[in-house]
């Protein structure tokens, strides 16, 4: 088996590309960001101290996964490329 870099590939019009879904990652990330905002908003307006705790951990998770989400929008986001000669 030989692994190739992106610049070493011959890209044809009939190639099938299997990749990670960028929209699914973006939707999950935005839902996490909305939940973080909801935790902080409820902690501030309703004087609910656990909201600061849970919101902080969720914010840390959202910030750590931001790079994973942005990587799915790059042209190198593919798992397998299939053409007439094989995989």
Short mmCIF file of N, CA, C and O in Angstrom, two decimals:
data_model
loop_
_atom_site.label_atom_id
_atom_site.label_comp_id
_atom_site.label_asym_id
_atom_site.label_seq_id
_atom_site.Cartn_x
_atom_site.Cartn_y
_atom_site.Cartn_z
N UNK A 1 0.85 -1.17 0.00
CA UNK A 1 0.00 0.00 0.00
C UNK A 1 0.90 1.23 0.00
O UNK A 1 1.88 1.30 0.72
N UNK A 2 0.52 2.22 -0.79
CA UNK A 2 1.29 3.43 -0.89
C UNK A 2 0.37 4.62 -0.59
O UNK A 2 -0.67 4.79 -1.23
N UNK A 3 0.73 5.44 0.39
CA UNK A 3 -0.05 6.62 0.74
C UNK A 3 0.50 7.82 -0.02
O UNK A 3 1.71 8.02 -0.08
N UNK A 4 -0.39 8.59 -0.60
CA UNK A 4 0.01 9.73 -1.41
C UNK A 4 -0.41 11.03 -0.75
O UNK A 4 -1.42 11.09 -0.04
N UNK A 5 0.35 12.07 -1.02
CA UNK A 5 -0.03 13.41 -0.59
C UNK A 5 -1.00 14.01 -1.59
O UNK A 5 -1.14 13.52 -2.70
N UNK A 6 -1.63 15.11 -1.21
CA UNK A 6 -2.64 15.71 -2.07
C UNK A 6 -2.04 16.20 -3.38
O UNK A 6 -2.65 16.06 -4.44
N UNK A 7 -0.84 16.75 -3.36
CA UNK A 7 -0.23 17.27 -4.60
C UNK A 7 0.26 16.14 -5.51
O UNK A 7 0.54 16.37 -6.68
N UNK A 8 0.36 14.90 -5.03
CA UNK A 8 0.81 13.77 -5.84
C UNK A 8 -0.34 13.05 -6.55
O UNK A 8 -0.09 12.14 -7.33
N UNK A 9 -1.57 13.43 -6.29
CA UNK A 9 -2.72 12.73 -6.85
C UNK A 9 -3.08 13.25 -8.23
O UNK A 9 -2.94 14.43 -8.53
N UNK A 10 -3.56 12.35 -9.05
CA UNK A 10 -4.14 12.73 -10.33
C UNK A 10 -5.64 12.86 -10.11
O UNK A 10 -6.33 11.89 -9.81
N UNK A 11 -6.14 14.07 -10.26
CA UNK A 11 -7.56 14.32 -10.00
C UNK A 11 -8.30 14.36 -11.33
O UNK A 11 -7.95 15.12 -12.23
N UNK A 12 -9.30 13.50 -11.44
CA UNK A 12 -10.08 13.42 -12.67
C UNK A 12 -11.52 13.83 -12.43
O UNK A 12 -11.99 13.93 -11.30
N UNK A 13 -12.26 14.06 -13.52
CA UNK A 13 -13.65 14.50 -13.37
C UNK A 13 -14.58 13.39 -12.89
O UNK A 13 -15.65 13.69 -12.36
N UNK A 14 -14.19 12.14 -13.03
CA UNK A 14 -15.06 11.04 -12.62
C UNK A 14 -14.68 10.47 -11.26
O UNK A 14 -15.15 9.41 -10.88
N UNK A 15 -13.82 11.14 -10.52
CA UNK A 15 -13.42 10.66 -9.21
C UNK A 15 -14.57 10.80 -8.21
O UNK A 15 -15.33 11.76 -8.25
N UNK A 16 -14.68 9.82 -7.35
CA UNK A 16 -15.63 9.90 -6.23
C UNK A 16 -14.81 10.17 -4.98
O UNK A 16 -13.82 9.51 -4.72
N UNK A 17 -15.26 11.15 -4.21
CA UNK A 17 -14.53 11.56 -3.01
C UNK A 17 -15.43 11.33 -1.80
O UNK A 17 -16.58 11.78 -1.79
N UNK A 18 -14.90 10.64 -0.82
CA UNK A 18 -15.62 10.41 0.43
C UNK A 18 -14.96 11.28 1.49
O UNK A 18 -13.77 11.18 1.73
N UNK A 19 -15.75 12.13 2.11
CA UNK A 19 -15.20 13.09 3.07
C UNK A 19 -16.11 13.26 4.27
O UNK A 19 -17.24 12.81 4.27
N UNK A 20 -15.55 13.93 5.30
CA UNK A 20 -16.35 14.29 6.46
C UNK A 20 -17.31 15.41 6.09
O UNK A 20 -16.97 16.28 5.30
N UNK A 21 -18.46 15.41 6.68
CA UNK A 21 -19.46 16.43 6.40
C UNK A 21 -19.13 17.72 7.14
O UNK A 21 -19.11 17.74 8.37
N UNK A 22 -18.91 18.83 6.43
CA UNK A 22 -18.63 20.08 7.13
C UNK A 22 -19.87 20.68 7.78
O UNK A 22 -19.78 21.30 8.85
N UNK A 23 -21.04 20.49 7.19
CA UNK A 23 -22.25 21.09 7.77
C UNK A 23 -22.65 20.43 9.08
O UNK A 23 -23.11 21.10 10.00
N UNK A 24 -22.47 19.13 9.17
CA UNK A 24 -22.82 18.44 10.41
C UNK A 24 -21.94 18.92 11.56
O UNK A 24 -22.42 19.19 12.66
N UNK A 25 -20.65 19.09 11.30
CA UNK A 25 -19.74 19.57 12.33
C UNK A 25 -20.08 21.01 12.72
O UNK A 25 -20.04 21.37 13.90
N UNK A 26 -20.45 21.83 11.72
CA UNK A 26 -20.80 23.21 12.01
C UNK A 26 -22.07 23.31 12.84
O UNK A 26 -22.15 24.10 13.78
N UNK A 27 -23.05 22.49 12.52
CA UNK A 27 -24.32 22.50 13.27
C UNK A 27 -24.10 22.06 14.70
O UNK A 27 -24.62 22.67 15.64
N UNK A 28 -23.32 21.00 14.91
CA UNK A 28 -23.04 20.53 16.27
C UNK A 28 -22.25 21.57 17.04
O UNK A 28 -22.52 21.83 18.22
N UNK A 29 -21.29 22.22 16.38
CA UNK A 29 -20.49 23.25 17.06
C UNK A 29 -21.34 24.45 17.43
O UNK A 29 -21.22 24.99 18.53
N UNK A 30 -22.23 24.87 16.54
CA UNK A 30 -23.11 26.00 16.84
C UNK A 30 -24.10 25.66 17.95
O UNK A 30 -24.44 26.53 18.77
N UNK A 31 -24.55 24.42 18.01
CA UNK A 31 -25.44 24.01 19.10
C UNK A 31 -24.70 24.04 20.43
O UNK A 31 -25.26 24.46 21.45
N UNK A 32 -23.45 23.62 20.43
CA UNK A 32 -22.64 23.70 21.65
C UNK A 32 -22.40 25.14 22.07
O UNK A 32 -22.42 25.46 23.26
N UNK A 33 -22.16 26.01 21.10
CA UNK A 33 -21.96 27.42 21.41
C UNK A 33 -23.24 28.05 21.95
O UNK A 33 -23.20 28.85 22.90
N UNK A 34 -24.40 27.68 21.40
CA UNK A 34 -25.68 28.19 21.90
C UNK A 34 -25.95 27.68 23.31
O UNK A 34 -26.47 28.43 24.16
N UNK A 35 -25.60 26.43 23.58
CA UNK A 35 -25.79 25.90 24.94
C UNK A 35 -24.88 26.61 25.93
O UNK A 35 -25.28 26.89 27.07
N UNK A 36 -23.66 26.94 25.50
CA UNK A 36 -22.75 27.70 26.37
C UNK A 36 -23.34 29.06 26.68
O UNK A 36 -23.33 29.50 27.85
N UNK A 37 -23.86 29.74 25.67
CA UNK A 37 -24.46 31.05 25.88
C UNK A 37 -25.68 30.95 26.80
O UNK A 37 -25.90 31.82 27.65
N UNK A 38 -26.46 29.89 26.64
CA UNK A 38 -27.64 29.70 27.50
C UNK A 38 -27.24 29.47 28.94
O UNK A 38 -27.88 29.99 29.87
N UNK A 39 -26.19 28.68 29.17
CA UNK A 39 -25.71 28.45 30.54
C UNK A 39 -25.27 29.76 31.19
O UNK A 39 -25.64 30.07 32.32
N UNK A 40 -24.47 30.54 30.47
CA UNK A 40 -24.00 31.80 31.03
C UNK A 40 -25.14 32.81 31.22
O UNK A 40 -25.17 33.54 32.21
N UNK A 41 -26.09 32.84 30.29
CA UNK A 41 -27.22 33.75 30.41
C UNK A 41 -28.08 33.40 31.62
O UNK A 41 -28.48 34.28 32.39
N UNK A 42 -28.37 32.11 31.79
CA UNK A 42 -29.17 31.69 32.95
C UNK A 42 -28.42 31.89 34.25
O UNK A 42 -29.02 32.22 35.27
N UNK A 43 -27.12 31.70 34.23
CA UNK A 43 -26.34 31.92 35.45
C UNK A 43 -26.34 33.39 35.84
O UNK A 43 -26.38 33.72 37.02
N UNK A 44 -26.33 34.27 34.86
CA UNK A 44 -26.29 35.70 35.15
C UNK A 44 -27.66 36.25 35.53
O UNK A 44 -27.79 36.99 36.49
N UNK A 45 -28.70 35.88 34.77
CA UNK A 45 -30.02 36.46 35.00
C UNK A 45 -30.77 35.81 36.16
O UNK A 45 -31.47 36.50 36.90
N UNK A 46 -30.65 34.51 36.32
CA UNK A 46 -31.40 33.81 37.37
C UNK A 46 -30.56 33.53 38.61
O UNK A 46 -31.02 32.83 39.51
N UNK A 47 -29.34 34.02 38.61
CA UNK A 47 -28.42 33.81 39.75
C UNK A 47 -28.27 32.32 40.04
O UNK A 47 -28.42 31.86 41.17
N UNK A 48 -27.95 31.57 38.98
CA UNK A 48 -27.79 30.12 39.07
C UNK A 48 -26.30 29.80 38.97
O UNK A 48 -25.76 29.68 37.87
N UNK A 49 -25.59 29.64 40.08
CA UNK A 49 -24.13 29.45 40.06
C UNK A 49 -23.64 28.23 39.28
O UNK A 49 -22.56 28.30 38.69
N UNK A 50 -24.34 27.10 39.25
CA UNK A 50 -23.83 25.98 38.43
C UNK A 50 -23.72 26.30 36.95
O UNK A 50 -22.98 25.65 36.22
N UNK A 51 -24.44 27.31 36.48
CA UNK A 51 -24.36 27.70 35.08
C UNK A 51 -22.97 28.19 34.69
O UNK A 51 -22.51 27.95 33.59
N UNK A 52 -22.32 28.88 35.61
CA UNK A 52 -20.94 29.31 35.34
C UNK A 52 -20.00 28.11 35.24
O UNK A 52 -19.10 28.08 34.41
N UNK A 53 -20.22 27.12 36.08
CA UNK A 53 -19.38 25.93 36.08
C UNK A 53 -19.56 25.13 34.79
O UNK A 53 -18.60 24.82 34.08
N UNK A 54 -20.82 24.80 34.47
CA UNK A 54 -21.09 24.01 33.26
C UNK A 54 -20.78 24.80 31.99
O UNK A 54 -20.28 24.24 31.02
N UNK A 55 -21.09 26.08 32.00
CA UNK A 55 -20.80 26.92 30.85
C UNK A 55 -19.32 27.03 30.57
O UNK A 55 -18.89 27.05 29.41
N UNK A 56 -18.51 27.08 31.62
CA UNK A 56 -17.06 27.18 31.43
C UNK A 56 -16.50 25.92 30.80
O UNK A 56 -15.66 26.00 29.89
N UNK A 57 -16.93 24.76 31.28
CA UNK A 57 -16.45 23.52 30.69
C UNK A 57 -16.94 23.33 29.26
O UNK A 57 -16.19 22.86 28.40
N UNK A 58 -18.17 23.72 29.00
CA UNK A 58 -18.68 23.61 27.64
C UNK A 58 -17.98 24.60 26.71
O UNK A 58 -17.70 24.28 25.55
N UNK A 59 -17.67 25.79 27.21
CA UNK A 59 -16.92 26.76 26.41
C UNK A 59 -15.52 26.24 26.09
O UNK A 59 -15.03 26.40 24.97
N UNK A 60 -14.88 25.60 27.04
CA UNK A 60 -13.57 25.01 26.79
C UNK A 60 -13.66 23.93 25.72
O UNK A 60 -12.82 23.88 24.80
N UNK A 61 -14.67 23.10 25.78
CA UNK A 61 -14.87 22.06 24.77
C UNK A 61 -15.12 22.66 23.39
O UNK A 61 -14.57 22.21 22.39
N UNK A 62 -15.94 23.70 23.33
CA UNK A 62 -16.26 24.35 22.06
C UNK A 62 -15.00 24.98 21.46
O UNK A 62 -14.75 24.88 20.26
N UNK A 63 -14.20 25.61 22.28
CA UNK A 63 -12.98 26.24 21.77
C UNK A 63 -11.94 25.20 21.32
O UNK A 63 -11.21 25.44 20.36
N UNK A 64 -11.89 24.06 22.00
CA UNK A 64 -10.95 23.02 21.60
C UNK A 64 -11.37 22.31 20.31
O UNK A 64 -10.52 21.79 19.59
N UNK A 65 -12.64 22.27 20.01
CA UNK A 65 -13.11 21.60 18.80
C UNK A 65 -13.23 22.54 17.62
O UNK A 65 -13.59 22.10 16.52
N UNK A 66 -12.92 23.81 17.78
CA UNK A 66 -13.04 24.76 16.68
C UNK A 66 -12.10 24.41 15.53
O UNK A 66 -12.47 24.51 14.36
N UNK A 67 -10.91 23.95 15.84
CA UNK A 67 -9.96 23.59 14.79
C UNK A 67 -10.45 22.39 13.98
O UNK A 67 -10.23 22.32 12.77
N UNK A 68 -11.12 21.45 14.63
CA UNK A 68 -11.66 20.30 13.93
C UNK A 68 -12.75 20.73 12.95
O UNK A 68 -12.85 20.20 11.85
N UNK A 69 -13.56 21.70 13.35
CA UNK A 69 -14.64 22.16 12.49
C UNK A 69 -14.08 22.92 11.28
O UNK A 69 -14.51 22.70 10.16
N UNK A 70 -13.12 23.79 11.51
CA UNK A 70 -12.57 24.56 10.39
C UNK A 70 -11.77 23.66 9.43
O UNK A 70 -11.70 23.96 8.25
N UNK A 71 -11.19 22.59 9.93
CA UNK A 71 -10.44 21.68 9.05
C UNK A 71 -11.35 20.96 8.06
O UNK A 71 -10.90 20.54 6.99
N UNK A 72 -12.61 20.82 8.39
CA UNK A 72 -13.53 20.14 7.47
C UNK A 72 -13.91 20.99 6.27
O UNK A 72 -14.50 20.48 5.32
N UNK A 73 -13.58 22.27 6.27
CA UNK A 73 -13.87 23.13 5.13
C UNK A 73 -12.67 23.28 4.20
O UNK A 73 -12.76 23.96 3.20
N UNK A 74 -11.55 22.66 4.50
CA UNK A 74 -10.35 22.74 3.66
C UNK A 74 -10.45 21.74 2.51
O UNK A 74 -11.14 20.73 2.60
N UNK A 75 -9.75 22.00 1.41
CA UNK A 75 -9.80 21.06 0.28
C UNK A 75 -9.14 19.71 0.59
O UNK A 75 -9.39 18.74 -0.11
N UNK A 76 -8.32 19.65 1.61
CA UNK A 76 -7.67 18.38 1.95
C UNK A 76 -8.56 17.50 2.83
O UNK A 76 -8.10 16.48 3.33
N UNK A 77 -9.81 17.87 3.00
CA UNK A 77 -10.76 17.09 3.80
C UNK A 77 -11.33 15.96 2.96
O UNK A 77 -12.40 16.06 2.40
N UNK A 78 -10.61 14.88 2.85
CA UNK A 78 -11.14 13.70 2.20
C UNK A 78 -10.55 12.46 2.85
O UNK A 78 -9.44 12.47 3.32
N UNK A 79 -11.33 11.42 2.89
CA UNK A 79 -10.91 10.16 3.49
C UNK A 79 -10.42 9.20 2.42
O UNK A 79 -9.34 8.64 2.52
N UNK A 80 -11.23 9.02 1.38
CA UNK A 80 -10.90 8.08 0.31
C UNK A 80 -11.29 8.72 -1.01
O UNK A 80 -12.32 9.36 -1.13
N UNK A 81 -10.43 8.52 -2.01
CA UNK A 81 -10.73 8.98 -3.36
C UNK A 81 -10.74 7.75 -4.26
O UNK A 81 -9.83 6.96 -4.24
N UNK A 82 -11.80 7.59 -5.03
CA UNK A 82 -11.96 6.42 -5.88
C UNK A 82 -12.07 6.87 -7.34
O UNK A 82 -12.79 7.81 -7.65
N UNK A 83 -11.33 6.19 -8.23
CA UNK A 83 -11.43 6.47 -9.65
C UNK A 83 -11.51 5.16 -10.43
O UNK A 83 -11.74 4.11 -9.83
N UNK A 84 -11.30 5.20 -11.73
CA UNK A 84 -11.46 4.00 -12.57
C UNK A 84 -10.42 2.93 -12.24
O UNK A 84 -10.66 1.74 -12.43
N UNK A 85 -9.24 3.32 -11.78
CA UNK A 85 -8.19 2.35 -11.52
C UNK A 85 -8.26 1.73 -10.14
O UNK A 85 -7.63 0.71 -9.89
N UNK A 86 -8.99 2.31 -9.25
CA UNK A 86 -9.12 1.73 -7.91
C UNK A 86 -9.28 2.80 -6.85
O UNK A 86 -9.62 3.94 -7.12
N UNK A 87 -8.99 2.37 -5.64
CA UNK A 87 -9.16 3.28 -4.48
C UNK A 87 -7.84 3.95 -4.19
O UNK A 87 -6.81 3.35 -4.13
#
